[in-house]
PDB file of C-alpha atoms and ligand atoms in Angstrom:
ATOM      1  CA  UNK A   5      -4.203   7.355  29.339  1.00  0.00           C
ATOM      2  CA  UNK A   6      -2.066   7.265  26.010  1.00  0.00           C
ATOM      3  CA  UNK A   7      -0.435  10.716  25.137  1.00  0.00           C
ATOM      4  CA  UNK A   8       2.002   8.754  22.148  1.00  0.00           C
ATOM      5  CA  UNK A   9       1.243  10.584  19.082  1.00  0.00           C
ATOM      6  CA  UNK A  10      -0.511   8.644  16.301  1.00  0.00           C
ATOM      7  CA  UNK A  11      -2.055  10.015  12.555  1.00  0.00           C
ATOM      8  CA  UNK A  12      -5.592  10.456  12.886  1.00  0.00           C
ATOM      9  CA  UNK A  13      -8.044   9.753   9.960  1.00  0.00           C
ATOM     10  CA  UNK A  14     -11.506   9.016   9.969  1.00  0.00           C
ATOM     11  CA  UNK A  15     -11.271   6.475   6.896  1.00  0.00           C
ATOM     12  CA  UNK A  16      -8.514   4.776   4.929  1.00  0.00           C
ATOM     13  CA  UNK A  17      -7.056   7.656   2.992  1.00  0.00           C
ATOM     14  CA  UNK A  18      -7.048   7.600  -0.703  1.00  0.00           C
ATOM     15  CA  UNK A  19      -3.307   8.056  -0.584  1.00  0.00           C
ATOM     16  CA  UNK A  20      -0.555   6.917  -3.193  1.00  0.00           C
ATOM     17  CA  UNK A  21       2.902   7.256  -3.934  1.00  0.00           C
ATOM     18  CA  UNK A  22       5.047   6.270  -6.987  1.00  0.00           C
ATOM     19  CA  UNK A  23       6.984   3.508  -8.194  1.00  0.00           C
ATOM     20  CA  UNK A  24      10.450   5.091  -6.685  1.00  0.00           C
ATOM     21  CA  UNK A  25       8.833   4.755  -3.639  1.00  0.00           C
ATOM     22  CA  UNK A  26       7.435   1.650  -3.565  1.00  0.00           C
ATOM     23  CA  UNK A  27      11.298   0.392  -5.266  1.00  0.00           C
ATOM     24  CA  UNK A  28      11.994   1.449  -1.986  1.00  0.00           C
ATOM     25  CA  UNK A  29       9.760   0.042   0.693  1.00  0.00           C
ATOM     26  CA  UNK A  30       9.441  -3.009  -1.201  1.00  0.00           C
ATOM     27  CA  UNK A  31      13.257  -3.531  -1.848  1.00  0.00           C
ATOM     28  CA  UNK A  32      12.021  -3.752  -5.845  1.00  0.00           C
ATOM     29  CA  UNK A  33      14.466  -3.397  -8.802  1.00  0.00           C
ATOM     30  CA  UNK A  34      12.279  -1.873 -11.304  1.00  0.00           C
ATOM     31  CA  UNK A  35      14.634  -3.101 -13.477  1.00  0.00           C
ATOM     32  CA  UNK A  36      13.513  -6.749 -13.059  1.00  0.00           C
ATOM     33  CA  UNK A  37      10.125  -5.947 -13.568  1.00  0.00           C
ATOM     34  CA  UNK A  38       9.686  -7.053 -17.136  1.00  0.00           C
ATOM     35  CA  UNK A  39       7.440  -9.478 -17.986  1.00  0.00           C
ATOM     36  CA  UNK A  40       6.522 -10.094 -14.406  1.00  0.00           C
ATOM     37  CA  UNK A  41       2.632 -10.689 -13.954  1.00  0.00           C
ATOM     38  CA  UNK A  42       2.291  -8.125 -10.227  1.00  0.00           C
ATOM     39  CA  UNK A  43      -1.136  -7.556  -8.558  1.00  0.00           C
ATOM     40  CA  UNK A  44      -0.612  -4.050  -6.212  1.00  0.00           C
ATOM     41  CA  UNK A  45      -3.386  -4.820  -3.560  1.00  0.00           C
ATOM     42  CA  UNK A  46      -5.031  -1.461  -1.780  1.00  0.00           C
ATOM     43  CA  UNK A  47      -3.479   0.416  -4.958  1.00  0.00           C
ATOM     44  CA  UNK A  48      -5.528   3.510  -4.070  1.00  0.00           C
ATOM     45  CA  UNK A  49      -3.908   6.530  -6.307  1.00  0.00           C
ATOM     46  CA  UNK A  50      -0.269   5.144  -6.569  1.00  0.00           C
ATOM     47  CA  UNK A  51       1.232   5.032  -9.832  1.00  0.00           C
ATOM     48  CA  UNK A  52       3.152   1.604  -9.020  1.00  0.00           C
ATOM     49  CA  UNK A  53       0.947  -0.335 -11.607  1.00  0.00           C
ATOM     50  CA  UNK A  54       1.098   2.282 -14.427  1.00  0.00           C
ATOM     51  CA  UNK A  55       4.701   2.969 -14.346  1.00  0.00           C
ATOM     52  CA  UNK A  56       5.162  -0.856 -13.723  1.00  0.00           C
ATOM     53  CA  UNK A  57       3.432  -1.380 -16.835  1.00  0.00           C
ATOM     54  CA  UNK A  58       5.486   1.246 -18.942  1.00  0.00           C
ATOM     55  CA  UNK A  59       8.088  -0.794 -18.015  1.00  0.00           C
ATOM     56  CA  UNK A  60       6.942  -4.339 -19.946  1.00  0.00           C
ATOM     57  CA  UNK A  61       5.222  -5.480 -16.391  1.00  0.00           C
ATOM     58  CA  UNK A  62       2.090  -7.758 -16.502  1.00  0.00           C
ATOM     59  CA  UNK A  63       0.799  -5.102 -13.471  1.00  0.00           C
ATOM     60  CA  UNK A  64      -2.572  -5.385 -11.569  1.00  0.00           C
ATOM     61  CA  UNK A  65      -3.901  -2.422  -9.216  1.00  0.00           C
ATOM     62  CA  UNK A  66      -7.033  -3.644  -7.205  1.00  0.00           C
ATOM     63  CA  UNK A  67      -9.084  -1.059  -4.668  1.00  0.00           C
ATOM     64  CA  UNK A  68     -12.327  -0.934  -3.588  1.00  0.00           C
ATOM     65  CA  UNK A  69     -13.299   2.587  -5.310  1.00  0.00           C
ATOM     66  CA  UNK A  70     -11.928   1.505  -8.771  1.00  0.00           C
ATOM     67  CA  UNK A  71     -15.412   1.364 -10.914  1.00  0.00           C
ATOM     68  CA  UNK A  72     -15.921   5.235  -9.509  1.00  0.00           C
ATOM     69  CA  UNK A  73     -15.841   7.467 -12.146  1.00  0.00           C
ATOM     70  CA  UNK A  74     -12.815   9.584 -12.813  1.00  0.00           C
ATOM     71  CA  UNK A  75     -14.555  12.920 -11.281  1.00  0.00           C
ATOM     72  CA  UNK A  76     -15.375  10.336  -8.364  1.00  0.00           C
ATOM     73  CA  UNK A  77     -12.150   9.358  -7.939  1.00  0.00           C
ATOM     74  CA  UNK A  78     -10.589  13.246  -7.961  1.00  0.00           C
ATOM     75  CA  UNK A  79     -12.460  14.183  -5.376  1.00  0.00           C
ATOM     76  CA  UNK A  80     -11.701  11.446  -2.904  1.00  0.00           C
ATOM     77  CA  UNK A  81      -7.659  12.596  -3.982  1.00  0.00           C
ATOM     78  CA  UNK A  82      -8.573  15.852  -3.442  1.00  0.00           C
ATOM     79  CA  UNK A  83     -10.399  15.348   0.274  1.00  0.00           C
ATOM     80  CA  UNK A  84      -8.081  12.704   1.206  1.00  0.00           C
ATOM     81  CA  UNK A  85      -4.298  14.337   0.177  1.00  0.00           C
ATOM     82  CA  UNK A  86      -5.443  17.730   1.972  1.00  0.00           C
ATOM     83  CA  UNK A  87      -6.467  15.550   4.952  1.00  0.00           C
ATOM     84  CA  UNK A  88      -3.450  13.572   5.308  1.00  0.00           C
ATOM     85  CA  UNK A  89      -1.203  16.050   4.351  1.00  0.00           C
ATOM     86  CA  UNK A  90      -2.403  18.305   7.167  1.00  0.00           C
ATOM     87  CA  UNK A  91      -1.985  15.426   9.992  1.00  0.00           C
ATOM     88  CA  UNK A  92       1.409  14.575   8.727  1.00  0.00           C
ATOM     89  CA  UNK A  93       2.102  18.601   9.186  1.00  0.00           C
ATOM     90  CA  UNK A  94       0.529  19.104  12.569  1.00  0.00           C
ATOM     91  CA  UNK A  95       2.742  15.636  14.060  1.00  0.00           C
ATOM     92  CA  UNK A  96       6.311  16.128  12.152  1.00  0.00           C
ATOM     93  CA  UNK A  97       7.906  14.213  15.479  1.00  0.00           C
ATOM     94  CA  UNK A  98       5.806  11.171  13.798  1.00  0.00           C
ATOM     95  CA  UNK A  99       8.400  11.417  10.514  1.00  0.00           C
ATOM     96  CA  UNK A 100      11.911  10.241   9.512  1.00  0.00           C
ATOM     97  CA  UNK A 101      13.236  11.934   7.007  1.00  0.00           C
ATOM     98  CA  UNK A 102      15.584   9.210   5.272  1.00  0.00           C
ATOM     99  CA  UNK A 103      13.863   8.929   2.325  1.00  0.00           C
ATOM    100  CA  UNK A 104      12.331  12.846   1.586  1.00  0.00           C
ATOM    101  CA  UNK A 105      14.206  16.082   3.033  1.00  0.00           C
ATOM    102  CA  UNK A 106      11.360  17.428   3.572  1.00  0.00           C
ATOM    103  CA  UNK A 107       7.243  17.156   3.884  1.00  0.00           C
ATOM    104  CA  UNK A 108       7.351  19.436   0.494  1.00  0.00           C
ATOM    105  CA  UNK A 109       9.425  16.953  -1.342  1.00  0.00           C
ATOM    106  CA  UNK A 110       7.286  14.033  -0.364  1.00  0.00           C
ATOM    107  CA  UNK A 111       3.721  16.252  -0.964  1.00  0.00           C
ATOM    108  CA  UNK A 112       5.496  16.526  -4.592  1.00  0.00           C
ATOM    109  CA  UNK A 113       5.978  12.968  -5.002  1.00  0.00           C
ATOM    110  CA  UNK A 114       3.025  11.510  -4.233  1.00  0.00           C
ATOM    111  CA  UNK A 115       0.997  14.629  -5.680  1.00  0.00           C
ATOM    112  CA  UNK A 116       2.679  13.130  -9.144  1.00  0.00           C
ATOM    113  CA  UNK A 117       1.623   9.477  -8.114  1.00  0.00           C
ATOM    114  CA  UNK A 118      -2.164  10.733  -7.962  1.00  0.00           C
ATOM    115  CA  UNK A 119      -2.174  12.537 -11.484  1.00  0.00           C
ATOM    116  CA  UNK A 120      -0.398   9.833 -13.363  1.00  0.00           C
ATOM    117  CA  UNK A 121      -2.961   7.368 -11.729  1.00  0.00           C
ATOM    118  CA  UNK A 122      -5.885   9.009 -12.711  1.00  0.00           C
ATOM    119  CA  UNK A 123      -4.616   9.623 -16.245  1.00  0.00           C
ATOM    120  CA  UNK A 124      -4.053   6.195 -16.419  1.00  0.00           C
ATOM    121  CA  UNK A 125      -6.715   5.028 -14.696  1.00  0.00           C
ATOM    122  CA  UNK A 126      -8.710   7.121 -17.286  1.00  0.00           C
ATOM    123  CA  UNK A 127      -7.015   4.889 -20.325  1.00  0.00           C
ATOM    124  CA  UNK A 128      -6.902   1.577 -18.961  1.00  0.00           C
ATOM    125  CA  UNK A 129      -9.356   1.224 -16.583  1.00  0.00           C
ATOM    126  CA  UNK A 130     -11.582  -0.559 -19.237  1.00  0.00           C
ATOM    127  CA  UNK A 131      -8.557  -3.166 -20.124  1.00  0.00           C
ATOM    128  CA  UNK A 132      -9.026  -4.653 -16.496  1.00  0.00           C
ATOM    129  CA  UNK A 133      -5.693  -2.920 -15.339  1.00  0.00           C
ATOM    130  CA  UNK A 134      -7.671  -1.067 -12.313  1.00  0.00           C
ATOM    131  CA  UNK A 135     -10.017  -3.762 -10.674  1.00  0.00           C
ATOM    132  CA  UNK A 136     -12.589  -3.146  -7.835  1.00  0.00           C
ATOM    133  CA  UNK A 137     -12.998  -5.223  -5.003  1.00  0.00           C
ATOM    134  CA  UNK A 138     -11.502  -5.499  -1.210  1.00  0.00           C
ATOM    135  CA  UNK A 139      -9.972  -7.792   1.059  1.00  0.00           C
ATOM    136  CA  UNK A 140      -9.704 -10.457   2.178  1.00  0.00           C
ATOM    137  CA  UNK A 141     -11.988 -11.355  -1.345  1.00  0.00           C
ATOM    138  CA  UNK A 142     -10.228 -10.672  -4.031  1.00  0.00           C
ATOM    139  CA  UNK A 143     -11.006 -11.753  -7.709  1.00  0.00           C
ATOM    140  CA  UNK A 144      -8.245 -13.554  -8.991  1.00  0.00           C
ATOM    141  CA  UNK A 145      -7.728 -17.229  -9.589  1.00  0.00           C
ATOM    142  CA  UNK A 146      -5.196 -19.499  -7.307  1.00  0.00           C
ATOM    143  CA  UNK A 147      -1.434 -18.103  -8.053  1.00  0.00           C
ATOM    144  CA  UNK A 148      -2.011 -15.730 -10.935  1.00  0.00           C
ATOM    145  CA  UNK A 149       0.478 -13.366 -10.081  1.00  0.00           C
ATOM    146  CA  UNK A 150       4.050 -14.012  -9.666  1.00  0.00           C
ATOM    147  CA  UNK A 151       4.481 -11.224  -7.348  1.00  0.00           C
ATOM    148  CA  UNK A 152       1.480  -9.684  -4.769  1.00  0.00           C
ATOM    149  CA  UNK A 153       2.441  -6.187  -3.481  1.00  0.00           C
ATOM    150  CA  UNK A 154       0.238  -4.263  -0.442  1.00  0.00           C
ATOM    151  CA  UNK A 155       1.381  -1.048   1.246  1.00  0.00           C
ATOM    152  CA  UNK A 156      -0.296   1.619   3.563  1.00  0.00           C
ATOM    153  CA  UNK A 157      -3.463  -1.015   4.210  1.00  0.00           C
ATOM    154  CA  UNK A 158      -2.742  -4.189   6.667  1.00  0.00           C
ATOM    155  CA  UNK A 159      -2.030  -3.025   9.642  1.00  0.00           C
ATOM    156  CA  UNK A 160      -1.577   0.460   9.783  1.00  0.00           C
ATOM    157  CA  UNK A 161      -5.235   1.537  10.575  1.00  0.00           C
ATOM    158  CA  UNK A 162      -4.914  -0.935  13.791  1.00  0.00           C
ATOM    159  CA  UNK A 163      -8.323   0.374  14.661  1.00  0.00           C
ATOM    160  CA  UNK A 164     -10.128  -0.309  11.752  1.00  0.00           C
ATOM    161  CA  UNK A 165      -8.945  -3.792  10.856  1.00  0.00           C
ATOM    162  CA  UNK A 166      -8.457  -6.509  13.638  1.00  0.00           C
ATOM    163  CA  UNK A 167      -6.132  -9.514  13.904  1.00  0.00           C
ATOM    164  CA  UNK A 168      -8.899 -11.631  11.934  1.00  0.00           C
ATOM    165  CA  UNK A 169      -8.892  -9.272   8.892  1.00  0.00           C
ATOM    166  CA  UNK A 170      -5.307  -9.591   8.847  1.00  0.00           C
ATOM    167  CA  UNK A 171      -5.109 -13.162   8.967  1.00  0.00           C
ATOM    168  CA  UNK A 172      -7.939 -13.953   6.419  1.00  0.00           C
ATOM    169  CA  UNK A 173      -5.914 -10.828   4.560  1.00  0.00           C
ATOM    170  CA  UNK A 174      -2.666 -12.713   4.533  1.00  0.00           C
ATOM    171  CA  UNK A 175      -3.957 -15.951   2.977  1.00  0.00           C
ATOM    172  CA  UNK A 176      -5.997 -14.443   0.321  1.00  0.00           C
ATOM    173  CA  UNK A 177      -2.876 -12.414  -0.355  1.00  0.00           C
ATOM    174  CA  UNK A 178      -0.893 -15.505  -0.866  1.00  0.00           C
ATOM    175  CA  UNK A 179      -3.708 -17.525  -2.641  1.00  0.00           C
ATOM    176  CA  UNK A 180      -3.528 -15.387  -5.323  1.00  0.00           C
ATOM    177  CA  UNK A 181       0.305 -15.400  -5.540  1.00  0.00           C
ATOM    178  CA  UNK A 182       2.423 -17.981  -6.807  1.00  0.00           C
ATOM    179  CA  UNK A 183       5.163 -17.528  -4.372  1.00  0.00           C
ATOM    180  CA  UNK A 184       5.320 -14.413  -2.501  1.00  0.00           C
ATOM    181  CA  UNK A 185       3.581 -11.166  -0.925  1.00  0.00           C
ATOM    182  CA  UNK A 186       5.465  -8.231   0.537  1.00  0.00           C
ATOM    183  CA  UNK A 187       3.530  -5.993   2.776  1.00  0.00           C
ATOM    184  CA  UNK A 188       4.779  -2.813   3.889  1.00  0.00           C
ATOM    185  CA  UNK A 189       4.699  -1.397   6.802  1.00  0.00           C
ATOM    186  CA  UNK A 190       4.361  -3.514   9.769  1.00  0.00           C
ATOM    187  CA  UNK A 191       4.019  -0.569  11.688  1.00  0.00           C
ATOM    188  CA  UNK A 192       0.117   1.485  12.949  1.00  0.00           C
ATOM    189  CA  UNK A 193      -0.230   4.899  12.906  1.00  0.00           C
ATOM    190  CA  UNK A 194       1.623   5.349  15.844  1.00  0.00           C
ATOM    191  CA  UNK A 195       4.461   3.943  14.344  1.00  0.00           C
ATOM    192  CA  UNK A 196       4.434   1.140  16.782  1.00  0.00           C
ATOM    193  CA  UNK A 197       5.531  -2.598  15.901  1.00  0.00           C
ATOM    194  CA  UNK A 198       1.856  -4.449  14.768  1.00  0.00           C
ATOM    195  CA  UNK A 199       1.189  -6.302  18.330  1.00  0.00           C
ATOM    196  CA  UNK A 200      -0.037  -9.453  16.731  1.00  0.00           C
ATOM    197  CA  UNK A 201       2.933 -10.175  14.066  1.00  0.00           C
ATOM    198  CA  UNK A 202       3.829 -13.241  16.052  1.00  0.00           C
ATOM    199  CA  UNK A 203       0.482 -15.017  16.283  1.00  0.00           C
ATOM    200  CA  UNK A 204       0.055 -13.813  12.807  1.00  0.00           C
ATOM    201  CA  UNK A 205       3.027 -15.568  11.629  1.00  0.00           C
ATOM    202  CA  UNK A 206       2.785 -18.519  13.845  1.00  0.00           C
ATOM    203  CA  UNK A 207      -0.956 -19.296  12.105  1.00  0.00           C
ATOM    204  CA  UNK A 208       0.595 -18.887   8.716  1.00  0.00           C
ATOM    205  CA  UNK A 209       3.124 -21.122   9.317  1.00  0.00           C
ATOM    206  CA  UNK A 210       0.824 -23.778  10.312  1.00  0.00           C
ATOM    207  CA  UNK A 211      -0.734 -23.469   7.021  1.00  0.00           C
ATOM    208  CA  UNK A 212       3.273 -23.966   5.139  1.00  0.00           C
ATOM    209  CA  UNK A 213       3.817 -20.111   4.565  1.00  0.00           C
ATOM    210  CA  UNK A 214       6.987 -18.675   5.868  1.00  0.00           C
ATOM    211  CA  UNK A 215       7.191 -15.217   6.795  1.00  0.00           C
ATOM    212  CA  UNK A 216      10.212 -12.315   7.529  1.00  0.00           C
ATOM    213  CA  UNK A 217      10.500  -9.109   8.589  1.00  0.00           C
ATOM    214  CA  UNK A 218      13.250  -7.643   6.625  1.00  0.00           C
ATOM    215  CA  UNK A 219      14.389  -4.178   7.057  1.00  0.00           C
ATOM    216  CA  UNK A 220      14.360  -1.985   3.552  1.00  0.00           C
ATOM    217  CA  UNK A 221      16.692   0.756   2.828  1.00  0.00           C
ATOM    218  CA  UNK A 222      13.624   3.378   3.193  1.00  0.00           C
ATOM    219  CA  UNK A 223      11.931   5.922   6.528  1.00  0.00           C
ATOM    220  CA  UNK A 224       9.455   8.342   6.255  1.00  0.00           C
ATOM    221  CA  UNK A 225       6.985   7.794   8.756  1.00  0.00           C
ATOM    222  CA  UNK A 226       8.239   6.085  11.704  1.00  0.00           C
ATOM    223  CA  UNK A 227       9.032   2.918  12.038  1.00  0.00           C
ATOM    224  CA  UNK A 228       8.392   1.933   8.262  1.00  0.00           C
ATOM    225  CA  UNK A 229      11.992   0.892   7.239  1.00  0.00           C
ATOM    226  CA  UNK A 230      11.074  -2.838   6.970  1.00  0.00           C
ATOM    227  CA  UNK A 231       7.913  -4.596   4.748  1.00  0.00           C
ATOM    228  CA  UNK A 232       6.722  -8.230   6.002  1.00  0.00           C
ATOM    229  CA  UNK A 233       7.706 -11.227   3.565  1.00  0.00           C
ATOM    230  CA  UNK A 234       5.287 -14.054   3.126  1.00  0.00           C
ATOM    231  CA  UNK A 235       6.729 -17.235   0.849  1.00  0.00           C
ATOM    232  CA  UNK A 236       4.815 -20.489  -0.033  1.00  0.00           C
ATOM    233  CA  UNK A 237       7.381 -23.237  -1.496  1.00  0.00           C
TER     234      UNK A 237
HETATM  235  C1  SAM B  27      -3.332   4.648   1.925  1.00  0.00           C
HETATM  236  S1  SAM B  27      -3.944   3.934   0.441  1.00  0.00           S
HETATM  237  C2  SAM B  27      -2.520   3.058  -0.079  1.00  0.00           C
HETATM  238  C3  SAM B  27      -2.240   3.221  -1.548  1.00  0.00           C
HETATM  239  C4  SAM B  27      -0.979   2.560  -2.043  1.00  0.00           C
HETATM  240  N1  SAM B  27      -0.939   1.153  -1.709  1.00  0.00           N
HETATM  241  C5  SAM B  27       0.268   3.216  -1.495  1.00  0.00           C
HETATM  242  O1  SAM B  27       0.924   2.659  -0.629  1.00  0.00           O
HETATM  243  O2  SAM B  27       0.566   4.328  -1.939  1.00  0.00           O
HETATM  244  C6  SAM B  27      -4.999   2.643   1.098  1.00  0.00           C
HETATM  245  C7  SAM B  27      -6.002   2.130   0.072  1.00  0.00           C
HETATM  246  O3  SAM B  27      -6.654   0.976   0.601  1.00  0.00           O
HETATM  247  C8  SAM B  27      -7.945   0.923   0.040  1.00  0.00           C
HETATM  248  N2  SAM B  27      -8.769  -0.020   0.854  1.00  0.00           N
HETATM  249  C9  SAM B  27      -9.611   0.248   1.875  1.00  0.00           C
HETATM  250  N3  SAM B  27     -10.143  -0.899   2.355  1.00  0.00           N
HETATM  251  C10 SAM B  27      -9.632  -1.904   1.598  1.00  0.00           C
HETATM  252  C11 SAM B  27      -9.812  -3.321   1.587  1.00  0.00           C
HETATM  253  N4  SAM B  27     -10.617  -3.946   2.472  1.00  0.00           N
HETATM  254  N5  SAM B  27      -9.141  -4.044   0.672  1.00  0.00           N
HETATM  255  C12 SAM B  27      -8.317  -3.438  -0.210  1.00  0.00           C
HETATM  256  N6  SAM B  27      -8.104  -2.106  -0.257  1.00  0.00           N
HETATM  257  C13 SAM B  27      -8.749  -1.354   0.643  1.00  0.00           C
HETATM  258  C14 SAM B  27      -8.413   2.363   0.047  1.00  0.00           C
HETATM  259  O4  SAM B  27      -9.456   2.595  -0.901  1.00  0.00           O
HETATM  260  C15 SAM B  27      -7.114   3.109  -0.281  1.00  0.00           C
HETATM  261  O5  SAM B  27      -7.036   3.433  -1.641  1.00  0.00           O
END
């Protein structure tokens, strides 16, 4: 029998965090993000894409509730942030804290992620800045962003998406990029390694995409101080 701790959620969470955060996991200089056309895959209620765009980004969010309305979309915050917030509580030997002091700090933080979401969500959701679909379909022409982000989806819920998903995941994530995707973590909810990353990267390579796991200067659950880097020449 396995006693190793792991989170335990019925569904993928409606969970976000901000853009410090994701400057962190994805090694990002939100400095350099002007004028860059970035699609944030599995968005959910992060605030990457609007802060991205207050900074002169050309930023995408895609998820599969965006079309709900914004009452919709509160409630699934509200269920899903008291939900996740209570597992992370009940299994602190599951955390790092390199990145947050404390599980206040980070309930702050991404508790300020959700509400600038939905208020932009509420303003630009009609200029095709908040998209709706899933993976591994995603509605975006060959290459049309320069940079394809997706954090907290791929491989974490290990029991809900299988080595197929992943791999049909992968490519769509880099058909729609014109050079690279950065996926963060590479860890489940156990924060154990992803058992497949070598056949995953081996298949990938056979199609001419390189891939790296390279360690980012970030911890808060276990395990996710590195994001997987997937380049196509
Ligand atoms: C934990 S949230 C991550 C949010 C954000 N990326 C972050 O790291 O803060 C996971 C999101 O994945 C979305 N999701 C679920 N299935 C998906 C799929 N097949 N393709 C894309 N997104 C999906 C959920 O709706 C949810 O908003």
């Amino acid at each position: 029998m396995n006693f190793a701790p792991s989170l335990e959620l019925p569904s993928v969470a409606f969970f976000g965090r901000t853009m410090a955060e994701y400057a962190q996991f994805f090694a990002l200089d939100p400095n350099a993000l002007r004028g860059l056309s970035v699609l944030d895959v599995a968005a959910g209620p992060s605030s990457f894409t609007a802060e991205a765009c207050r900074r002169g980004a050309d930023a995408v969010a895609v998820d599969p509730l965006y079309g709900c309305t914004l009452q919709t979309l509160e409630a699934h915050v509200q269920i899903d942030y008291r939900r996740m917030l209570a597992q992370v509580r009940a299994k602190p030997e599951l955390l790092r804290f390199r990145s947050f002091g404390s599980i206040d700090e980070a309930e702050v933080s991404r508790r300020s992620a959700a509400t600038r979401f939905l208020t932009d969500y509420e303003q630009h959701f009609a200029h095709n800045r908040y998209v709706g679909a899933a993976l591994p379909q995603l509605p975006f022409l060959d290459g049309a962003f320069a940079l394809v982000l997706c954090a907290h989806l791929l491989f974490v819920y290990e029991k809900r998406f299988d080595y197929a998903f992943h791999l049909a995941a992968c490519r769509e994530l880099m058909r729609v990029s014109r050079s690279e995707a950065r996926i963060h973590p590479v860890v489940g909810l156990g924060g154990k390694p992803y058992v497949e990353l070598d056949r995953l990267c081996d298949a990938l390579a056979a199609e001419g995409v390189t891939s790296a796991v390279v360690p980012v200067d970030y911890e808060f659950f276990m395990g996710s101080d590195s994001m997987l880097v997937l380049r196509c020449p």
